[in-house]
Amino acid sequence: MDWMLKDLAESVPQTRTVLVLSSDGLRMGHHGGTTESAERLAASCSGLQSLASAVGSELPHQAGKMQLVVIEMEGGFFYLMAAGPRAYLAVLADDGVDAGLMGQRMRDLIARLGAHITSPPRSDGQAR
């Protein structure tokens, strides 16, 4: 999976970090940045996707399932996209990133990874 994450980072200028994570905040793979930073980002993403789903459930006729969150910050952008059952793709990018290109490349990567990035439910801290 790492080479595919690297491919996304290199195909979209201004990309800093690409991360695949489980819904419970565990880093499944990343490219760019340190492992420690990627693990902190994965934990943060878990809370963010939960918040986005809660907000989404307030929309009429919606199941509340988070599909995409984009946050613009001073200095850059953060993207979080649903990538499969209990799995997400996150990207940190600098100010100059092409948002349309980033969204398309993220969708392409998710399609290529398919079932490989699903995260099985955990019970008693163990993957099943």
mmCIF file of N, CA and C in Angstrom:
data_model
loop_
_atom_site.group_PDB
_atom_site.id
_atom_site.type_symbol
_atom_site.label_atom_id
_atom_site.label_comp_id
_atom_site.label_asym_id
_atom_site.label_seq_id
_atom_site.Cartn_x
_atom_site.Cartn_y
_atom_site.Cartn_z
ATOM 1 N N MET A 1 0.823 -1.192 0.000
ATOM 2 C CA MET A 1 0.000 0.000 0.000
ATOM 3 C C MET A 1 0.870 1.260 0.000
ATOM 4 N N ASP A 2 2.059 1.185 0.610
ATOM 5 C CA ASP A 2 2.895 2.381 0.751
ATOM 6 C C ASP A 2 3.232 3.035 -0.588
ATOM 7 N N TRP A 3 3.503 2.233 -1.614
ATOM 8 C CA TRP A 3 3.854 2.825 -2.898
ATOM 9 C C TRP A 3 2.673 3.568 -3.510
ATOM 10 N N MET A 4 1.438 3.121 -3.238
ATOM 11 C CA MET A 4 0.268 3.820 -3.752
ATOM 12 C C MET A 4 0.062 5.150 -3.028
ATOM 13 N N LEU A 5 0.352 5.171 -1.731
ATOM 14 C CA LEU A 5 0.255 6.425 -0.975
ATOM 15 C C LEU A 5 1.319 7.405 -1.469
ATOM 16 N N LYS A 6 2.511 6.896 -1.735
ATOM 17 C CA LYS A 6 3.587 7.725 -2.269
ATOM 18 C C LYS A 6 3.200 8.266 -3.639
ATOM 19 N N ASP A 7 2.574 7.437 -4.462
ATOM 20 C CA ASP A 7 2.148 7.861 -5.794
ATOM 21 C C ASP A 7 1.167 9.031 -5.706
ATOM 22 N N LEU A 8 0.223 8.969 -4.762
ATOM 23 C CA LEU A 8 -0.713 10.086 -4.576
ATOM 24 C C LEU A 8 0.049 11.345 -4.178
ATOM 25 N N ALA A 9 0.946 11.211 -3.220
ATOM 26 C CA ALA A 9 1.704 12.372 -2.737
ATOM 27 C C ALA A 9 2.526 13.001 -3.854
ATOM 28 N N GLU A 10 3.091 12.186 -4.708
ATOM 29 C CA GLU A 10 3.941 12.716 -5.768
ATOM 30 C C GLU A 10 3.160 13.200 -6.979
ATOM 31 N N SER A 11 1.923 12.733 -7.139
ATOM 32 C CA SER A 11 1.137 13.135 -8.310
ATOM 33 C C SER A 11 0.357 14.425 -8.085
ATOM 34 N N VAL A 12 0.259 14.873 -6.833
ATOM 35 C CA VAL A 12 -0.442 16.126 -6.528
ATOM 36 C C VAL A 12 0.544 17.053 -5.829
ATOM 37 N N PRO A 13 1.035 18.070 -6.559
ATOM 38 C CA PRO A 13 1.978 19.002 -5.932
ATOM 39 C C PRO A 13 1.396 19.637 -4.667
ATOM 40 N N GLN A 14 2.244 19.906 -3.714
ATOM 41 C CA GLN A 14 1.901 20.534 -2.437
ATOM 42 C C GLN A 14 1.359 19.548 -1.398
ATOM 43 N N THR A 15 1.396 18.235 -1.693
ATOM 44 C CA THR A 15 0.930 17.238 -0.730
ATOM 45 C C THR A 15 2.014 16.994 0.307
ATOM 46 N N ARG A 16 1.637 16.992 1.579
ATOM 47 C CA ARG A 16 2.578 16.770 2.675
ATOM 48 C C ARG A 16 2.512 15.348 3.224
ATOM 49 N N THR A 17 1.315 14.905 3.588
ATOM 50 C CA THR A 17 1.133 13.603 4.226
ATOM 51 C C THR A 17 -0.098 12.923 3.651
ATOM 52 N N VAL A 18 0.036 11.621 3.394
ATOM 53 C CA VAL A 18 -1.085 10.786 2.969
ATOM 54 C C VAL A 18 -1.179 9.657 3.988
ATOM 55 N N LEU A 19 -2.385 9.396 4.469
ATOM 56 C CA LEU A 19 -2.575 8.465 5.568
ATOM 57 C C LEU A 19 -3.816 7.615 5.347
ATOM 58 N N VAL A 20 -3.705 6.324 5.594
ATOM 59 C CA VAL A 20 -4.862 5.437 5.630
ATOM 60 C C VAL A 20 -5.040 5.024 7.079
ATOM 61 N N LEU A 21 -6.268 5.113 7.571
ATOM 62 C CA LEU A 21 -6.520 4.815 8.973
ATOM 63 C C LEU A 21 -7.816 4.055 9.146
ATOM 64 N N SER A 22 -7.937 3.387 10.278
ATOM 65 C CA SER A 22 -9.177 2.699 10.633
ATOM 66 C C SER A 22 -10.102 3.694 11.334
ATOM 67 N N SER A 23 -11.369 3.357 11.399
ATOM 68 C CA SER A 23 -12.334 4.263 12.022
ATOM 69 C C SER A 23 -12.060 4.465 13.509
ATOM 70 N N ASP A 24 -11.336 3.547 14.127
ATOM 71 C CA ASP A 24 -11.015 3.729 15.544
ATOM 72 C C ASP A 24 -9.668 4.415 15.754
ATOM 73 N N GLY A 25 -9.133 5.019 14.680
ATOM 74 C CA GLY A 25 -7.970 5.887 14.813
ATOM 75 C C GLY A 25 -6.614 5.220 14.742
ATOM 76 N N LEU A 26 -6.536 4.017 14.184
ATOM 77 C CA LEU A 26 -5.246 3.351 14.045
ATOM 78 C C LEU A 26 -4.670 3.588 12.656
ATOM 79 N N ARG A 27 -3.408 3.965 12.611
ATOM 80 C CA ARG A 27 -2.709 4.181 11.343
ATOM 81 C C ARG A 27 -2.508 2.842 10.659
ATOM 82 N N MET A 28 -2.962 2.738 9.413
ATOM 83 C CA MET A 28 -2.788 1.512 8.637
ATOM 84 C C MET A 28 -1.640 1.652 7.648
ATOM 85 N N GLY A 29 -1.296 2.863 7.309
ATOM 86 C CA GLY A 29 -0.191 3.152 6.396
ATOM 87 C C GLY A 29 -0.112 4.638 6.185
ATOM 88 N N HIS A 30 1.094 5.125 5.837
ATOM 89 C CA HIS A 30 1.219 6.555 5.560
ATOM 90 C C HIS A 30 2.439 6.813 4.696
ATOM 91 N N HIS A 31 2.443 7.990 4.089
ATOM 92 C CA HIS A 31 3.602 8.484 3.355
ATOM 93 C C HIS A 31 3.758 9.961 3.695
ATOM 94 N N GLY A 32 4.954 10.348 4.038
ATOM 95 C CA GLY A 32 5.232 11.735 4.395
ATOM 96 C C GLY A 32 5.076 11.940 5.891
ATOM 97 N N GLY A 33 5.913 12.785 6.437
ATOM 98 C CA GLY A 33 5.860 13.037 7.872
ATOM 99 C C GLY A 33 6.412 11.857 8.660
ATOM 100 N N THR A 34 6.432 12.010 9.960
ATOM 101 C CA THR A 34 6.943 10.958 10.825
ATOM 102 C C THR A 34 5.830 9.977 11.197
ATOM 103 N N THR A 35 6.216 8.815 11.649
ATOM 104 C CA THR A 35 5.237 7.832 12.111
ATOM 105 C C THR A 35 4.449 8.384 13.285
ATOM 106 N N GLU A 36 5.128 9.066 14.192
ATOM 107 C CA GLU A 36 4.453 9.632 15.360
ATOM 108 C C GLU A 36 3.412 10.668 14.945
ATOM 109 N N SER A 37 3.773 11.504 13.997
ATOM 110 C CA SER A 37 2.834 12.509 13.506
ATOM 111 C C SER A 37 1.637 11.846 12.824
ATOM 112 N N ALA A 38 1.895 10.810 12.037
ATOM 113 C CA ALA A 38 0.810 10.090 11.353
ATOM 114 C C ALA A 38 -0.117 9.418 12.361
ATOM 115 N N GLU A 39 0.434 8.898 13.443
ATOM 116 C CA GLU A 39 -0.400 8.268 14.462
ATOM 117 C C GLU A 39 -1.269 9.294 15.197
ATOM 118 N N ARG A 40 -0.720 10.468 15.455
ATOM 119 C CA ARG A 40 -1.529 11.541 16.075
ATOM 120 C C ARG A 40 -2.637 11.983 15.126
ATOM 121 N N LEU A 41 -2.295 12.115 13.847
ATOM 122 C CA LEU A 41 -3.283 12.522 12.854
ATOM 123 C C LEU A 41 -4.390 11.468 12.739
ATOM 124 N N ALA A 42 -4.024 10.193 12.764
ATOM 125 C CA ALA A 42 -5.021 9.123 12.684
ATOM 126 C C ALA A 42 -5.982 9.192 13.870
ATOM 127 N N ALA A 43 -5.449 9.417 15.052
ATOM 128 C CA ALA A 43 -6.305 9.527 16.238
ATOM 129 C C ALA A 43 -7.243 10.725 16.115
ATOM 130 N N SER A 44 -6.737 11.839 15.617
ATOM 131 C CA SER A 44 -7.567 13.033 15.421
ATOM 132 C C SER A 44 -8.658 12.782 14.391
ATOM 133 N N CYS A 45 -8.312 12.066 13.326
ATOM 134 C CA CYS A 45 -9.272 11.779 12.263
ATOM 135 C C CYS A 45 -10.436 10.937 12.768
ATOM 136 N N SER A 46 -10.164 10.046 13.699
ATOM 137 C CA SER A 46 -11.218 9.212 14.259
ATOM 138 C C SER A 46 -12.295 10.078 14.901
ATOM 139 N N GLY A 47 -11.875 11.045 15.686
ATOM 140 C CA GLY A 47 -12.831 11.953 16.308
ATOM 141 C C GLY A 47 -13.551 12.815 15.295
ATOM 142 N N LEU A 48 -12.822 13.262 14.279
ATOM 143 C CA LEU A 48 -13.416 14.117 13.250
ATOM 144 C C LEU A 48 -14.467 13.372 12.437
ATOM 145 N N GLN A 49 -14.183 12.125 12.061
ATOM 146 C CA GLN A 49 -15.177 11.390 11.275
ATOM 147 C C GLN A 49 -16.409 11.085 12.118
ATOM 148 N N SER A 50 -16.224 10.867 13.401
ATOM 149 C CA SER A 50 -17.357 10.648 14.298
ATOM 150 C C SER A 50 -18.212 11.909 14.400
ATOM 151 N N LEU A 51 -17.563 13.055 14.550
ATOM 152 C CA LEU A 51 -18.269 14.339 14.609
ATOM 153 C C LEU A 51 -19.011 14.607 13.302
ATOM 154 N N ALA A 52 -18.350 14.372 12.165
ATOM 155 C CA ALA A 52 -18.981 14.612 10.865
ATOM 156 C C ALA A 52 -20.205 13.713 10.677
ATOM 157 N N SER A 53 -20.110 12.469 11.117
ATOM 158 C CA SER A 53 -21.261 11.561 11.016
ATOM 159 C C SER A 53 -22.416 12.025 11.890
ATOM 160 N N ALA A 54 -22.106 12.519 13.086
ATOM 161 C CA ALA A 54 -23.153 13.023 13.978
ATOM 162 C C ALA A 54 -23.842 14.238 13.368
ATOM 163 N N VAL A 55 -23.080 15.141 12.803
ATOM 164 C CA VAL A 55 -23.660 16.313 12.146
ATOM 165 C C VAL A 55 -24.482 15.874 10.939
ATOM 166 N N GLY A 56 -23.957 14.931 10.152
ATOM 167 C CA GLY A 56 -24.666 14.439 8.975
ATOM 168 C C GLY A 56 -25.992 13.785 9.299
ATOM 169 N N SER A 57 -26.086 13.189 10.466
ATOM 170 C CA SER A 57 -27.341 12.530 10.842
ATOM 171 C C SER A 57 -28.467 13.533 11.057
ATOM 172 N N GLU A 58 -28.134 14.800 11.177
ATOM 173 C CA GLU A 58 -29.147 15.845 11.340
ATOM 174 C C GLU A 58 -29.747 16.281 10.001
ATOM 175 N N LEU A 59 -29.143 15.855 8.898
ATOM 176 C CA LEU A 59 -29.698 16.190 7.588
ATOM 177 C C LEU A 59 -30.895 15.299 7.298
ATOM 178 N N PRO A 60 -31.944 15.854 6.685
ATOM 179 C CA PRO A 60 -33.117 15.034 6.389
ATOM 180 C C PRO A 60 -32.777 13.950 5.368
ATOM 181 N N HIS A 61 -33.331 12.775 5.575
ATOM 182 C CA HIS A 61 -33.198 11.640 4.647
ATOM 183 C C HIS A 61 -31.744 11.176 4.491
ATOM 184 N N GLN A 62 -30.925 11.353 5.502
ATOM 185 C CA GLN A 62 -29.530 10.927 5.433
ATOM 186 C C GLN A 62 -29.246 9.906 6.526
ATOM 187 N N ALA A 63 -28.319 9.019 6.237
ATOM 188 C CA ALA A 63 -27.921 8.009 7.217
ATOM 189 C C ALA A 63 -26.818 8.539 8.133
ATOM 190 N N GLY A 64 -26.301 9.735 7.841
ATOM 191 C CA GLY A 64 -25.263 10.316 8.683
ATOM 192 C C GLY A 64 -23.878 9.776 8.401
ATOM 193 N N LYS A 65 -23.697 9.068 7.286
ATOM 194 C CA LYS A 65 -22.401 8.507 6.950
ATOM 195 C C LYS A 65 -21.499 9.577 6.360
ATOM 196 N N MET A 66 -20.352 9.776 6.969
ATOM 197 C CA MET A 66 -19.399 10.775 6.492
ATOM 198 C C MET A 66 -18.756 10.283 5.198
ATOM 199 N N GLN A 67 -18.733 11.145 4.181
ATOM 200 C CA GLN A 67 -18.091 10.820 2.909
ATOM 201 C C GLN A 67 -16.805 11.620 2.696
ATOM 202 N N LEU A 68 -16.861 12.918 3.003
ATOM 203 C CA LEU A 68 -15.708 13.789 2.780
ATOM 204 C C LEU A 68 -15.775 14.985 3.714
ATOM 205 N N VAL A 69 -14.641 15.276 4.334
ATOM 206 C CA VAL A 69 -14.487 16.483 5.144
ATOM 207 C C VAL A 69 -13.273 17.214 4.595
ATOM 208 N N VAL A 70 -13.428 18.506 4.347
ATOM 209 C CA VAL A 70 -12.310 19.347 3.925
ATOM 210 C C VAL A 70 -12.216 20.504 4.904
ATOM 211 N N ILE A 71 -11.025 20.714 5.425
ATOM 212 C CA ILE A 71 -10.800 21.824 6.343
ATOM 213 C C ILE A 71 -9.710 22.699 5.757
ATOM 214 N N GLU A 72 -10.025 23.979 5.595
ATOM 215 C CA GLU A 72 -9.029 24.946 5.147
ATOM 216 C C GLU A 72 -8.479 25.647 6.373
ATOM 217 N N MET A 73 -7.167 25.604 6.500
ATOM 218 C CA MET A 73 -6.492 26.239 7.628
ATOM 219 C C MET A 73 -5.497 27.246 7.089
ATOM 220 N N GLU A 74 -5.030 28.106 7.941
ATOM 221 C CA GLU A 74 -3.958 28.999 7.535
ATOM 222 C C GLU A 74 -2.748 28.129 7.192
ATOM 223 N N GLY A 75 -2.311 28.189 5.967
ATOM 224 C CA GLY A 75 -1.145 27.413 5.548
ATOM 225 C C GLY A 75 -1.453 26.125 4.821
ATOM 226 N N GLY A 76 -2.717 25.729 4.726
ATOM 227 C CA GLY A 76 -2.979 24.490 4.011
ATOM 228 C C GLY A 76 -4.377 23.942 4.160
ATOM 229 N N PHE A 77 -4.511 22.703 3.717
ATOM 230 C CA PHE A 77 -5.801 22.021 3.696
ATOM 231 C C PHE A 77 -5.668 20.635 4.308
ATOM 232 N N PHE A 78 -6.779 20.156 4.849
ATOM 233 C CA PHE A 78 -6.881 18.800 5.356
ATOM 234 C C PHE A 78 -8.074 18.145 4.673
ATOM 235 N N TYR A 79 -7.880 16.926 4.174
ATOM 236 C CA TYR A 79 -8.939 16.157 3.527
ATOM 237 C C TYR A 79 -9.107 14.837 4.267
ATOM 238 N N LEU A 80 -10.352 14.439 4.516
ATOM 239 C CA LEU A 80 -10.649 13.143 5.105
ATOM 240 C C LEU A 80 -11.788 12.540 4.300
ATOM 241 N N MET A 81 -11.543 11.365 3.704
ATOM 242 C CA MET A 81 -12.517 10.741 2.817
ATOM 243 C C MET A 81 -12.765 9.297 3.242
ATOM 244 N N ALA A 82 -14.034 8.900 3.253
ATOM 245 C CA ALA A 82 -14.373 7.501 3.520
ATOM 246 C C ALA A 82 -13.734 6.647 2.427
ATOM 247 N N ALA A 83 -13.107 5.535 2.845
ATOM 248 C CA ALA A 83 -12.348 4.727 1.889
ATOM 249 C C ALA A 83 -12.783 3.268 1.879
ATOM 250 N N GLY A 84 -13.781 2.920 2.611
ATOM 251 C CA GLY A 84 -14.232 1.538 2.687
ATOM 252 C C GLY A 84 -14.833 1.314 4.061
ATOM 253 N N PRO A 85 -15.337 0.109 4.300
ATOM 254 C CA PRO A 85 -15.899 -0.173 5.620
ATOM 255 C C PRO A 85 -14.869 0.050 6.723
ATOM 256 N N ARG A 86 -15.146 1.000 7.592
ATOM 257 C CA ARG A 86 -14.291 1.305 8.747
ATOM 258 C C ARG A 86 -12.877 1.739 8.374
ATOM 259 N N ALA A 87 -12.713 2.351 7.197
ATOM 260 C CA ALA A 87 -11.394 2.829 6.784
ATOM 261 C C ALA A 87 -11.529 4.202 6.129
ATOM 262 N N TYR A 88 -10.489 5.021 6.277
ATOM 263 C CA TYR A 88 -10.491 6.398 5.775
ATOM 264 C C TYR A 88 -9.148 6.738 5.163
ATOM 265 N N LEU A 89 -9.181 7.689 4.237
ATOM 266 C CA LEU A 89 -7.978 8.234 3.620
ATOM 267 C C LEU A 89 -7.899 9.699 4.019
ATOM 268 N N ALA A 90 -6.744 10.109 4.560
ATOM 269 C CA ALA A 90 -6.556 11.497 4.991
ATOM 270 C C ALA A 90 -5.338 12.076 4.291
ATOM 271 N N VAL A 91 -5.404 13.369 3.988
ATOM 272 C CA VAL A 91 -4.296 14.057 3.329
ATOM 273 C C VAL A 91 -4.132 15.443 3.947
ATOM 274 N N LEU A 92 -2.881 15.801 4.223
ATOM 275 C CA LEU A 92 -2.512 17.170 4.582
ATOM 276 C C LEU A 92 -1.789 17.766 3.386
ATOM 277 N N ALA A 93 -2.162 18.989 3.010
ATOM 278 C CA ALA A 93 -1.557 19.629 1.838
ATOM 279 C C ALA A 93 -1.330 21.110 2.102
ATOM 280 N N ASP A 94 -0.372 21.669 1.403
ATOM 281 C CA ASP A 94 -0.061 23.090 1.517
ATOM 282 C C ASP A 94 -1.110 23.936 0.808
ATOM 283 N N ASP A 95 -1.043 25.248 1.039
ATOM 284 C CA ASP A 95 -1.982 26.228 0.465
ATOM 285 C C ASP A 95 -2.195 26.107 -1.038
ATOM 286 N N GLY A 96 -1.143 25.860 -1.791
ATOM 287 C CA GLY A 96 -1.231 25.896 -3.246
ATOM 288 C C GLY A 96 -1.783 24.651 -3.896
ATOM 289 N N VAL A 97 -2.290 23.700 -3.123
ATOM 290 C CA VAL A 97 -2.772 22.442 -3.694
ATOM 291 C C VAL A 97 -3.977 22.677 -4.602
ATOM 292 N N ASP A 98 -4.063 21.902 -5.661
ATOM 293 C CA ASP A 98 -5.208 21.937 -6.567
ATOM 294 C C ASP A 98 -6.292 21.043 -5.953
ATOM 295 N N ALA A 99 -7.326 21.657 -5.405
ATOM 296 C CA ALA A 99 -8.355 20.911 -4.667
ATOM 297 C C ALA A 99 -9.080 19.898 -5.554
ATOM 298 N N GLY A 100 -9.364 20.268 -6.778
ATOM 299 C CA GLY A 100 -10.048 19.345 -7.692
ATOM 300 C C GLY A 100 -9.194 18.129 -8.006
ATOM 301 N N LEU A 101 -7.918 18.369 -8.270
ATOM 302 C CA LEU A 101 -6.995 17.276 -8.554
ATOM 303 C C LEU A 101 -6.849 16.373 -7.332
ATOM 304 N N MET A 102 -6.753 16.975 -6.155
ATOM 305 C CA MET A 102 -6.618 16.181 -4.938
ATOM 306 C C MET A 102 -7.821 15.265 -4.746
ATOM 307 N N GLY A 103 -9.023 15.802 -4.877
ATOM 308 C CA GLY A 103 -10.225 14.987 -4.722
ATOM 309 C C GLY A 103 -10.269 13.836 -5.707
ATOM 310 N N GLN A 104 -9.910 14.117 -6.953
ATOM 311 C CA GLN A 104 -9.922 13.068 -7.981
ATOM 312 C C GLN A 104 -8.889 11.992 -7.687
ATOM 313 N N ARG A 105 -7.681 12.390 -7.323
ATOM 314 C CA ARG A 105 -6.620 11.415 -7.022
ATOM 315 C C ARG A 105 -6.959 10.581 -5.785
ATOM 316 N N MET A 106 -7.595 11.208 -4.793
ATOM 317 C CA MET A 106 -8.012 10.446 -3.613
ATOM 318 C C MET A 106 -9.046 9.399 -4.000
ATOM 319 N N ARG A 107 -10.027 9.773 -4.819
ATOM 320 C CA ARG A 107 -11.041 8.811 -5.266
ATOM 321 C C ARG A 107 -10.411 7.690 -6.086
ATOM 322 N N ASP A 108 -9.465 8.045 -6.957
ATOM 323 C CA ASP A 108 -8.760 7.033 -7.758
ATOM 324 C C ASP A 108 -8.017 6.051 -6.863
ATOM 325 N N LEU A 109 -7.336 6.571 -5.847
ATOM 326 C CA LEU A 109 -6.586 5.708 -4.937
ATOM 327 C C LEU A 109 -7.517 4.769 -4.183
ATOM 328 N N ILE A 110 -8.629 5.272 -3.719
ATOM 329 C CA ILE A 110 -9.591 4.437 -2.996
ATOM 330 C C ILE A 110 -10.102 3.324 -3.908
ATOM 331 N N ALA A 111 -10.371 3.646 -5.164
ATOM 332 C CA ALA A 111 -10.833 2.623 -6.105
ATOM 333 C C ALA A 111 -9.748 1.566 -6.339
ATOM 334 N N ARG A 112 -8.496 1.984 -6.415
ATOM 335 C CA ARG A 112 -7.396 1.035 -6.627
ATOM 336 C C ARG A 112 -7.161 0.152 -5.407
ATOM 337 N N LEU A 113 -7.297 0.725 -4.228
ATOM 338 C CA LEU A 113 -7.053 -0.047 -3.009
ATOM 339 C C LEU A 113 -8.195 -1.006 -2.703
ATOM 340 N N GLY A 114 -9.421 -0.607 -3.035
ATOM 341 C CA GLY A 114 -10.584 -1.461 -2.849
ATOM 342 C C GLY A 114 -10.675 -2.091 -1.477
ATOM 343 N N ALA A 115 -10.898 -3.387 -1.451
ATOM 344 C CA ALA A 115 -11.106 -4.119 -0.204
ATOM 345 C C ALA A 115 -9.847 -4.213 0.650
ATOM 346 N N HIS A 116 -8.699 -3.849 0.108
ATOM 347 C CA HIS A 116 -7.451 -3.949 0.866
ATOM 348 C C HIS A 116 -7.382 -2.975 2.029
ATOM 349 N N ILE A 117 -8.216 -1.926 2.015
ATOM 350 C CA ILE A 117 -8.120 -0.949 3.100
ATOM 351 C C ILE A 117 -9.286 -1.009 4.065
ATOM 352 N N THR A 118 -10.048 -2.078 4.031
ATOM 353 C CA THR A 118 -11.086 -2.208 5.048
ATOM 354 C C THR A 118 -10.446 -2.622 6.352
ATOM 355 N N SER A 119 -11.012 -2.183 7.413
ATOM 356 C CA SER A 119 -10.495 -2.488 8.743
ATOM 357 C C SER A 119 -11.500 -3.357 9.468
ATOM 358 N N PRO A 120 -11.116 -4.587 9.845
ATOM 359 C CA PRO A 120 -12.083 -5.438 10.551
ATOM 360 C C PRO A 120 -12.430 -4.857 11.919
ATOM 361 N N PRO A 121 -13.642 -5.140 12.401
ATOM 362 C CA PRO A 121 -13.996 -4.645 13.732
ATOM 363 C C PRO A 121 -13.085 -5.256 14.789
ATOM 364 N N ARG A 122 -12.824 -4.503 15.844
ATOM 365 C CA ARG A 122 -11.961 -4.985 16.908
ATOM 366 C C ARG A 122 -12.803 -5.368 18.114
ATOM 367 N N SER A 123 -12.356 -6.406 18.789
ATOM 368 C CA SER A 123 -13.004 -6.853 20.015
ATOM 369 C C SER A 123 -11.913 -7.191 21.000
ATOM 370 N N ASP A 124 -11.991 -6.656 22.190
ATOM 371 C CA ASP A 124 -10.972 -6.886 23.202
ATOM 372 C C ASP A 124 -9.580 -6.474 22.709
ATOM 373 N N GLY A 125 -9.531 -5.437 21.852
ATOM 374 C CA GLY A 125 -8.241 -4.939 21.378
ATOM 375 C C GLY A 125 -7.595 -5.795 20.304
ATOM 376 N N GLN A 126 -8.267 -6.833 19.830
ATOM 377 C CA GLN A 126 -7.698 -7.730 18.829
ATOM 378 C C GLN A 126 -8.481 -7.614 17.521
ATOM 379 N N ALA A 127 -7.751 -7.653 16.390
ATOM 380 C CA ALA A 127 -8.412 -7.687 15.095
ATOM 381 C C ALA A 127 -8.974 -9.081 14.875
ATOM 382 N N ARG A 128 -10.127 -9.152 14.242
ATOM 383 C CA ARG A 128 -10.719 -10.460 13.945
ATOM 384 C C ARG A 128 -10.380 -10.887 12.548
#
